[in-house]
GROMACS .gro file of C-alpha atoms in nm:
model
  333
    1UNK     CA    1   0.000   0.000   0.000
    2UNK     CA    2   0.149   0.353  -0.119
    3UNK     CA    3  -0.012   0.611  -0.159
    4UNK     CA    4   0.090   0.961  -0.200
    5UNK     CA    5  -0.051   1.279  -0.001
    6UNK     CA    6  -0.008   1.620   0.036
    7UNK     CA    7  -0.043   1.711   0.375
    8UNK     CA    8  -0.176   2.077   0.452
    9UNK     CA    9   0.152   2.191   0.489
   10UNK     CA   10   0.413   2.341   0.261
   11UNK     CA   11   0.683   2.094   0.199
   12UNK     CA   12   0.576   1.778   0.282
   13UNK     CA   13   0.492   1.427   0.144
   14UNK     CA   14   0.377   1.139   0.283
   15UNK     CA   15   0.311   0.793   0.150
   16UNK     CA   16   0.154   0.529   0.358
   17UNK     CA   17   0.333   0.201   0.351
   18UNK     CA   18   0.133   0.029   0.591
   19UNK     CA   19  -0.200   0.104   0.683
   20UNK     CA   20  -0.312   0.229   1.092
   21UNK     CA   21  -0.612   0.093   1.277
   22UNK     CA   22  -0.822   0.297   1.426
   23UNK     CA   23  -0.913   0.677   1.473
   24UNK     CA   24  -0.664   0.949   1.402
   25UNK     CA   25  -0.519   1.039   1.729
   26UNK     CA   26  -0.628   1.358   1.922
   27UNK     CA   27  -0.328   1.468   2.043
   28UNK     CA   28  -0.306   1.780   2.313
   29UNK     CA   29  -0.047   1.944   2.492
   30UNK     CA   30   0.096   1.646   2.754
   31UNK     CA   31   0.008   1.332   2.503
   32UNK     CA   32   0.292   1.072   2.512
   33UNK     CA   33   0.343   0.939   2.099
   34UNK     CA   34   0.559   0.581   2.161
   35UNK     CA   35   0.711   0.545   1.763
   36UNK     CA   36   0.983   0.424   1.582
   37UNK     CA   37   1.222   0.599   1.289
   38UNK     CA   38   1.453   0.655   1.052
   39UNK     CA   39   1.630   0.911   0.863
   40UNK     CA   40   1.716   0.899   0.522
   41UNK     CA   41   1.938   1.113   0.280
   42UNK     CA   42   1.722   1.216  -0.040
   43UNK     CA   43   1.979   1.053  -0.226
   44UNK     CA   44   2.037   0.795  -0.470
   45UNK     CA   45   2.151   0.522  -0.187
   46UNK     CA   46   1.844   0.664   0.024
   47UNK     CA   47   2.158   0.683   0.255
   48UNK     CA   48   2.026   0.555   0.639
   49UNK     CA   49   2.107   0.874   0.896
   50UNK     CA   50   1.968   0.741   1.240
   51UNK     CA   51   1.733   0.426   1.301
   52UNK     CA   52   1.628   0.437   1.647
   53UNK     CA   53   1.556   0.036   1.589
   54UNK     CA   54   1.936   0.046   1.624
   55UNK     CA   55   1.896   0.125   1.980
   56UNK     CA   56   1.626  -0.115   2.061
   57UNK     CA   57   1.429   0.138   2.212
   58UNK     CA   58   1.086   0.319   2.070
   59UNK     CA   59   1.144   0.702   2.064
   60UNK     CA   60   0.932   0.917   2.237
   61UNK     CA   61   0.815   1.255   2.278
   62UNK     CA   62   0.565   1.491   2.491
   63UNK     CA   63   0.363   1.706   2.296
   64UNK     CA   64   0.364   2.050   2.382
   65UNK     CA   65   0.707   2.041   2.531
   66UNK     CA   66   0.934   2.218   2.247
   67UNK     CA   67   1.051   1.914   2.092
   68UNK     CA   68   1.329   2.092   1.887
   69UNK     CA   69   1.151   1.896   1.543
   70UNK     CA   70   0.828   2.078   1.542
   71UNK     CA   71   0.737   1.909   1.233
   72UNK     CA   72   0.760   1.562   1.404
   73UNK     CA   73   0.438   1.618   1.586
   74UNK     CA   74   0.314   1.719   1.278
   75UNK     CA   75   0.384   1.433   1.078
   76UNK     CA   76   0.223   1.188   1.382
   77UNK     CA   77  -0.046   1.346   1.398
   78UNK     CA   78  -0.159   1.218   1.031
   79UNK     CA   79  -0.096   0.858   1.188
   80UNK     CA   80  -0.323   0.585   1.287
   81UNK     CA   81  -0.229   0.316   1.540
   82UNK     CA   82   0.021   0.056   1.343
   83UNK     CA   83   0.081   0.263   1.057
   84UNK     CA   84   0.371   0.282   0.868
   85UNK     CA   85   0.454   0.571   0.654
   86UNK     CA   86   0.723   0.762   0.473
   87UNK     CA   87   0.759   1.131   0.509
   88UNK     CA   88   0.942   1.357   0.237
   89UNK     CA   89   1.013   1.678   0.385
   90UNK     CA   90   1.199   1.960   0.271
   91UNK     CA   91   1.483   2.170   0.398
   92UNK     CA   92   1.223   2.463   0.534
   93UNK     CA   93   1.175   2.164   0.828
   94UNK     CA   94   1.485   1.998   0.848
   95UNK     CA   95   1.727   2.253   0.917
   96UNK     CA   96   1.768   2.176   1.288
   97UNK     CA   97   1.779   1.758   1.210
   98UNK     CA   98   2.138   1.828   1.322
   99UNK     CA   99   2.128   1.946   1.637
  100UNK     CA  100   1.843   1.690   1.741
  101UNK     CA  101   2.011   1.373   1.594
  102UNK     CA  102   2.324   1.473   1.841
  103UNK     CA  103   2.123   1.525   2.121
  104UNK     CA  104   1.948   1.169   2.052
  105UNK     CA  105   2.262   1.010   2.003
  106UNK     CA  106   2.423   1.109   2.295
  107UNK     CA  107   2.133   1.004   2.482
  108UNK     CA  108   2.170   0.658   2.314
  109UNK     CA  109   2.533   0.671   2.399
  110UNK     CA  110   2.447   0.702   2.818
  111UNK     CA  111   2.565   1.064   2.771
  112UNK     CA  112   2.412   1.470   2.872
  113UNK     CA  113   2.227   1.540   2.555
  114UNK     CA  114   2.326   1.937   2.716
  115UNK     CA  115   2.686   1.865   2.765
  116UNK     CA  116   2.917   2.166   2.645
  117UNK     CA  117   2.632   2.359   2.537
  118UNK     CA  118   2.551   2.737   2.690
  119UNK     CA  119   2.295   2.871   2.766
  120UNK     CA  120   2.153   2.979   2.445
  121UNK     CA  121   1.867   2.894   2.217
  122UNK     CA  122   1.928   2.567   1.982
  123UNK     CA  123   2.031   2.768   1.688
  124UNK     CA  124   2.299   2.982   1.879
  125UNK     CA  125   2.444   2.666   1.986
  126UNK     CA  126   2.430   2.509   1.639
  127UNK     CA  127   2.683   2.808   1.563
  128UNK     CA  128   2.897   2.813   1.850
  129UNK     CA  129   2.996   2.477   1.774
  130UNK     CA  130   3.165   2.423   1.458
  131UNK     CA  131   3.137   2.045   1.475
  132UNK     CA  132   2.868   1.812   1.623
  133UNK     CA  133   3.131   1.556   1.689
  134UNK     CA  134   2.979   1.346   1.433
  135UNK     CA  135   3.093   1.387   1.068
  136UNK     CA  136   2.734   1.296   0.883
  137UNK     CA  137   2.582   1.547   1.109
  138UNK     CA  138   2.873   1.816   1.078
  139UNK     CA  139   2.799   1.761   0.650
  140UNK     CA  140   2.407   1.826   0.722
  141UNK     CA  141   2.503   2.106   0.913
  142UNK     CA  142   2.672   2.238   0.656
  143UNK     CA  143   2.464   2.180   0.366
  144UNK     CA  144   2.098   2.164   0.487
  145UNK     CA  145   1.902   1.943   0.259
  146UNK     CA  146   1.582   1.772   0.229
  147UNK     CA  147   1.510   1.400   0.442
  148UNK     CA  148   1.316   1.126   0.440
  149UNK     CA  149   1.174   1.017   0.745
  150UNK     CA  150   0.993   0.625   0.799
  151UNK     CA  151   0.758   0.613   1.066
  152UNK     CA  152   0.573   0.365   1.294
  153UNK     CA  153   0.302   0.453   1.477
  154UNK     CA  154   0.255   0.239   1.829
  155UNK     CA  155   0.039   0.424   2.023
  156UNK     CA  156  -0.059   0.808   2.171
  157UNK     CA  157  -0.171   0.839   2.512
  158UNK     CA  158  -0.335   1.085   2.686
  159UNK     CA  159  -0.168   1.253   2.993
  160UNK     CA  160  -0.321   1.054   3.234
  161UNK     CA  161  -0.272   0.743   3.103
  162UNK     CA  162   0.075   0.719   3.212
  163UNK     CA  163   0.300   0.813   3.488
  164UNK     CA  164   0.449   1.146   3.352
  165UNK     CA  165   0.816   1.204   3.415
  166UNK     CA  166   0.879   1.518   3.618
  167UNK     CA  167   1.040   1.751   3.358
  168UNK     CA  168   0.726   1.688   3.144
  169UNK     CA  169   0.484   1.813   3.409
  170UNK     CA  170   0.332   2.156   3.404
  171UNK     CA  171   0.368   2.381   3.769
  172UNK     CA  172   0.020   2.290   3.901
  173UNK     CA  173   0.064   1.874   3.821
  174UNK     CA  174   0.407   1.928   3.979
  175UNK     CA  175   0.239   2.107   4.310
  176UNK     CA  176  -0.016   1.818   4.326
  177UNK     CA  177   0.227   1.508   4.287
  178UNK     CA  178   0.403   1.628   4.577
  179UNK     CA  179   0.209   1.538   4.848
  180UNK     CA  180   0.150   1.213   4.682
  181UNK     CA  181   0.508   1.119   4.631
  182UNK     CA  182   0.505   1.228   5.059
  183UNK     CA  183   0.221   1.034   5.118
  184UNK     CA  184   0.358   0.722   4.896
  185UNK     CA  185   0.688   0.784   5.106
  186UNK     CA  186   0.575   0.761   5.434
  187UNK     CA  187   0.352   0.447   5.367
  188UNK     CA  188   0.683   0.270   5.260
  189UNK     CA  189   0.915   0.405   5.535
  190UNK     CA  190   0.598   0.219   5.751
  191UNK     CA  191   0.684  -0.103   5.540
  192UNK     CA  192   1.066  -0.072   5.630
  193UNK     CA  193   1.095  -0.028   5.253
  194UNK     CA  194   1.368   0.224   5.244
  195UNK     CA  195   1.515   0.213   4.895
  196UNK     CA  196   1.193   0.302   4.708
  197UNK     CA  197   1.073   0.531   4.991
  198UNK     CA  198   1.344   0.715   4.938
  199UNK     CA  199   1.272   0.731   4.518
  200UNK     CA  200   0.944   0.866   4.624
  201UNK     CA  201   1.086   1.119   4.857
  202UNK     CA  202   1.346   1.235   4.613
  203UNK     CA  203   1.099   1.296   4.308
  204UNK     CA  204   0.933   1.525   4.527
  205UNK     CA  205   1.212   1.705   4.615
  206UNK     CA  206   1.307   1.772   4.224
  207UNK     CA  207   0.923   1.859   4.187
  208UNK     CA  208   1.002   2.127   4.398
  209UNK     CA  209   1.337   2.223   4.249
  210UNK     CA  210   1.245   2.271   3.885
  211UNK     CA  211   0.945   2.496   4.038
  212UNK     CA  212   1.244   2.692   4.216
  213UNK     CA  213   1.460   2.716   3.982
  214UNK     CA  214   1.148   3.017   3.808
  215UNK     CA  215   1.201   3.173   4.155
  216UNK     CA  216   1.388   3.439   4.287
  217UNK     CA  217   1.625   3.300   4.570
  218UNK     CA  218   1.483   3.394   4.913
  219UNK     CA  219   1.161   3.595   4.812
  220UNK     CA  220   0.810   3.496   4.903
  221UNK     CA  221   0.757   3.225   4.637
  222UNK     CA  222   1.100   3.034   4.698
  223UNK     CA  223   1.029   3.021   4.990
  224UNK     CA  224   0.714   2.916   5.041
  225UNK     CA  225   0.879   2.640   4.811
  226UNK     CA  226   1.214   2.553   5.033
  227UNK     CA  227   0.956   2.490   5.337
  228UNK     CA  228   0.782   2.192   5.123
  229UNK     CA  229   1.180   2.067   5.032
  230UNK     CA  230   1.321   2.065   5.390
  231UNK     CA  231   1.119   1.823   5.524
  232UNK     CA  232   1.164   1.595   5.198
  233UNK     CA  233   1.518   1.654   5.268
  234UNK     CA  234   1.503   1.510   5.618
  235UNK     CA  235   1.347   1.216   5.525
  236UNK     CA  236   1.534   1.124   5.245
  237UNK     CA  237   1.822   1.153   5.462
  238UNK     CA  238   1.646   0.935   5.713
  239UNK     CA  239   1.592   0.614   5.482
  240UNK     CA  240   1.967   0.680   5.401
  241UNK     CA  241   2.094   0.676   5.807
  242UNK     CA  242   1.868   0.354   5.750
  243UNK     CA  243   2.030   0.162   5.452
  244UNK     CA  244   2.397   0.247   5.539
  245UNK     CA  245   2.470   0.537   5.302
  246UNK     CA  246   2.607   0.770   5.547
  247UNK     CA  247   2.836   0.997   5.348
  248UNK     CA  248   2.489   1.042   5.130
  249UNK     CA  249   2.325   1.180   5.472
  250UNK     CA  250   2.651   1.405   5.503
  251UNK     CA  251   2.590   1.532   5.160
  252UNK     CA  252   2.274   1.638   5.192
  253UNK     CA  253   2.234   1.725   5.580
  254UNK     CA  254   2.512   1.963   5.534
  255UNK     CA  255   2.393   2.128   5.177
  256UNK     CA  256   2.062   2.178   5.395
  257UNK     CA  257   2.214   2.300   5.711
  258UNK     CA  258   2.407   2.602   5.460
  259UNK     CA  259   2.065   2.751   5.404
  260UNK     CA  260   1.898   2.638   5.772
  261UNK     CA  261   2.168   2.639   6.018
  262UNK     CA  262   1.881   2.637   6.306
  263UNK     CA  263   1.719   2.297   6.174
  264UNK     CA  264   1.787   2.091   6.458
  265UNK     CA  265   1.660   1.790   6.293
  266UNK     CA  266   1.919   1.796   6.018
  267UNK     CA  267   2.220   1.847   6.293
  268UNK     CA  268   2.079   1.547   6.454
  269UNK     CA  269   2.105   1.371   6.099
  270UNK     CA  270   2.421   1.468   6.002
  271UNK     CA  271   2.581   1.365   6.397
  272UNK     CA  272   2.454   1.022   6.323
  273UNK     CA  273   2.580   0.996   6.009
  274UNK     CA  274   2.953   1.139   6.129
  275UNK     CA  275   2.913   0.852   6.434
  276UNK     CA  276   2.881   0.580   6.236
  277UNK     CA  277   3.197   0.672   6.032
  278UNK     CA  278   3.379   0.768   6.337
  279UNK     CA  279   3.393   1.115   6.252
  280UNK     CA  280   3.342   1.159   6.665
  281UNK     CA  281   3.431   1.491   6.701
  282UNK     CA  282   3.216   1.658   6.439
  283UNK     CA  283   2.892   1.394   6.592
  284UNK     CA  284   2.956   1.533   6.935
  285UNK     CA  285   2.957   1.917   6.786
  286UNK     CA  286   2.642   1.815   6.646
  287UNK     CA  287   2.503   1.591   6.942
  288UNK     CA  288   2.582   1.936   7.112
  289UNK     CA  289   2.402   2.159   6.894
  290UNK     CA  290   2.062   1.973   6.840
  291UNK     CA  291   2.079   1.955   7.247
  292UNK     CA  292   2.105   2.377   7.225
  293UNK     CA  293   1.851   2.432   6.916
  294UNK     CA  294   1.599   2.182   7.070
  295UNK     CA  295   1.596   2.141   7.464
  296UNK     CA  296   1.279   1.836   7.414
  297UNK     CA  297   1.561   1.643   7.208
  298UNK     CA  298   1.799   1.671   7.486
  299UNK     CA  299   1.739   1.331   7.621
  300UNK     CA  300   1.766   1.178   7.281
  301UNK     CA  301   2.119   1.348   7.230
  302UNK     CA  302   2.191   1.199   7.626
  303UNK     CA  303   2.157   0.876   7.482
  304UNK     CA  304   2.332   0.906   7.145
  305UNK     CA  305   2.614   1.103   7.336
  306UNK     CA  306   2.647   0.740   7.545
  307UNK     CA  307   2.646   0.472   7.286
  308UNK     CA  308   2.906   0.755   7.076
  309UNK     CA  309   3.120   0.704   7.359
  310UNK     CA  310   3.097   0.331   7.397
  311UNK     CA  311   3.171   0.235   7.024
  312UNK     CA  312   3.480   0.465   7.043
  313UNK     CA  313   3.629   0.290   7.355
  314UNK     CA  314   3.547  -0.047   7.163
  315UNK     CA  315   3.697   0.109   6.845
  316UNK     CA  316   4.012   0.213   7.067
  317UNK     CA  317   4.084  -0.105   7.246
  318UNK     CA  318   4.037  -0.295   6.897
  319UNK     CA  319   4.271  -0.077   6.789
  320UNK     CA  320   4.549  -0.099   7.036
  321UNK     CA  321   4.522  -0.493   6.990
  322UNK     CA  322   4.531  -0.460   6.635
  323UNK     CA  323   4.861  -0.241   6.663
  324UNK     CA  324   5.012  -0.436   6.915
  325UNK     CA  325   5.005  -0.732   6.699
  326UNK     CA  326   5.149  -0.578   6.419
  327UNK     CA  327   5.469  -0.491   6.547
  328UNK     CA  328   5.509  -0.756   6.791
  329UNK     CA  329   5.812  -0.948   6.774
  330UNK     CA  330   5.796  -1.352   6.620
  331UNK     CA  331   5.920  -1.605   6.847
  332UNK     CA  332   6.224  -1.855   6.733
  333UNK     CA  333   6.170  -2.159   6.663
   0.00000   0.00000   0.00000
């Protein structure tokens, strides 16, 4: 089956090589399109650019979220469920094929899509940066030209048919999957089921850091932002204390305490984390302060204080045996 069309926009033909099921898809801002592709040259050889079946992994996209192809969402919209079809499109919609075929690459390649770039708009960088670092992309850069993309269709769904990946929430779904991540959290903290608990406590947390990254530092809005994260902080740091990763808790408890340095909980955090890797000086200086921020935790400190003091002297006399071993003289025979 091909048959040629003329889509309703300039510069671009499509022949069907395998017929869709179904409806047309309704696609809106926050539909997830699951597809496969290739790019071809418009050349003699019909010369293969990039075949995400390489990869073994469908590509995907978000509409609505300034997918640097604008003329992808285009083209998927005129596809059915299962179909197959072959795109012609000229150079008026290919020109920044480049730019996108490096960033998918590098994602391919376990690598920042971002890395080197500046902070500039897609076509600033594309000029910044005399060579992609791949030489069929550096030659299309040079000499735009028109391609041949092959589709396959698997499915669209709408944006509540699937869990939605933080940077592809708006600010409102970000504000409301907080207190569900918290929620979800908590319940598996209850469970003793640290490891996820902490996943859920950590999504929150960059919920709440892409939403203050718009703010200004330290005015109303941040603010009102960094009280949501500190408590997201603590617990995270909690299921760490819990599954061993101490100089995690010592990351984070200290990045906190830079900002807070009156949060009595995270001192308390940090001097647990410093005991169990015999750090004893900087747990008591924080045994110390909690017991000075926070007089009701005072008997809490008492008895962390005490069992501080008791795995040192172990540690100590271990120790000396340990030494006195080593340079103890061998007997004759």
């Amino acid at each position: 089956m091909e048959e040629t069309y003329l889509l309703n926009v300039e510069g671009v033909k499509k022949k069907i090589l395998h017929g869709g099921q179904g409806e047309l898809p309704k696609l809106q801002d926050g539909s997830k399109i699951t597809f496969h592709f290739q790019t071809l040259k418009d050349d003699f050889e019909r010369t293969v650019i990039d075949d995400s079946r390489e990869a073994g992994i469908p590509m995907e996209i978000i509409v609505g979220k300034m997918f640097k192809l604008e003329i992808w969402e285009t083209l998927l919209s005129s596809m059915r469920a299962g179909e197959v079809a072959e795109f012609w499109c000229d150079t008026i919609h290919t020109g920044m094929y480049a730019l996108v075929s490096r960033g998918m690459r590098r994602i391919a390649e376990g690598r920042d899509p971002l890395e080197g770039q500046k902070h500039r708009c897609g076509m600033g960088n594309m000029f910044d940066y005399h060579s992609t670092g791949y030489p069929d992309l550096d030659e299309l850069q040079r000499t735009p030209q028109p391609l041949i993309f092959i589709m396959e269709l698997f499915r669209v769904e709408e944006p509540s048919a699937y869990k939605r990946d933080t940077w592809a929430m708006s600010k409102e779904e970000k504000l409301a999957a907080v207190p569900v991540l918290h929620s979800e959290g908590n319940r598996l903290v209850l469970r003793k089921e640290f490891a996820q608990a902490a996943a859920k406590y950590q999504e929150a947390v960059i919920c709440l850091r892409n939403l203050q990254a718009k703010e200004k530092p330290w005015e109303d809005g941040w603010l009102k932002l960094e009280r949501l994260v500190t408590p997201l902080v603590l617990n995270y740091c909690q299921c760490q204390l819990e599954l061993g990763e101490y100089y995690e808790v010592l990351e984070h408890t200290t990045e906190l305490l830079q900002k807070h340095n009156d949060n009595a909980k995270a001192y308390f955090k940090r001097a647990k984390a410093h005991a169990a890797v015999w750090n004893e000086r900087e747990a008591r200086e924080d045994f110390l302060r909690v017991a000075h921020l926070d007089p009701s935790m005072a008997a809490a400190v008492k008895k962390e204080l005490k069992q501080l003091g008791e795995r040192m002297r172990k540690k100590h006399v271990e120790d000396r045996k340990r030494y006195q071993g080593l340079f103890q003289m061998p007997r004759g025979p």
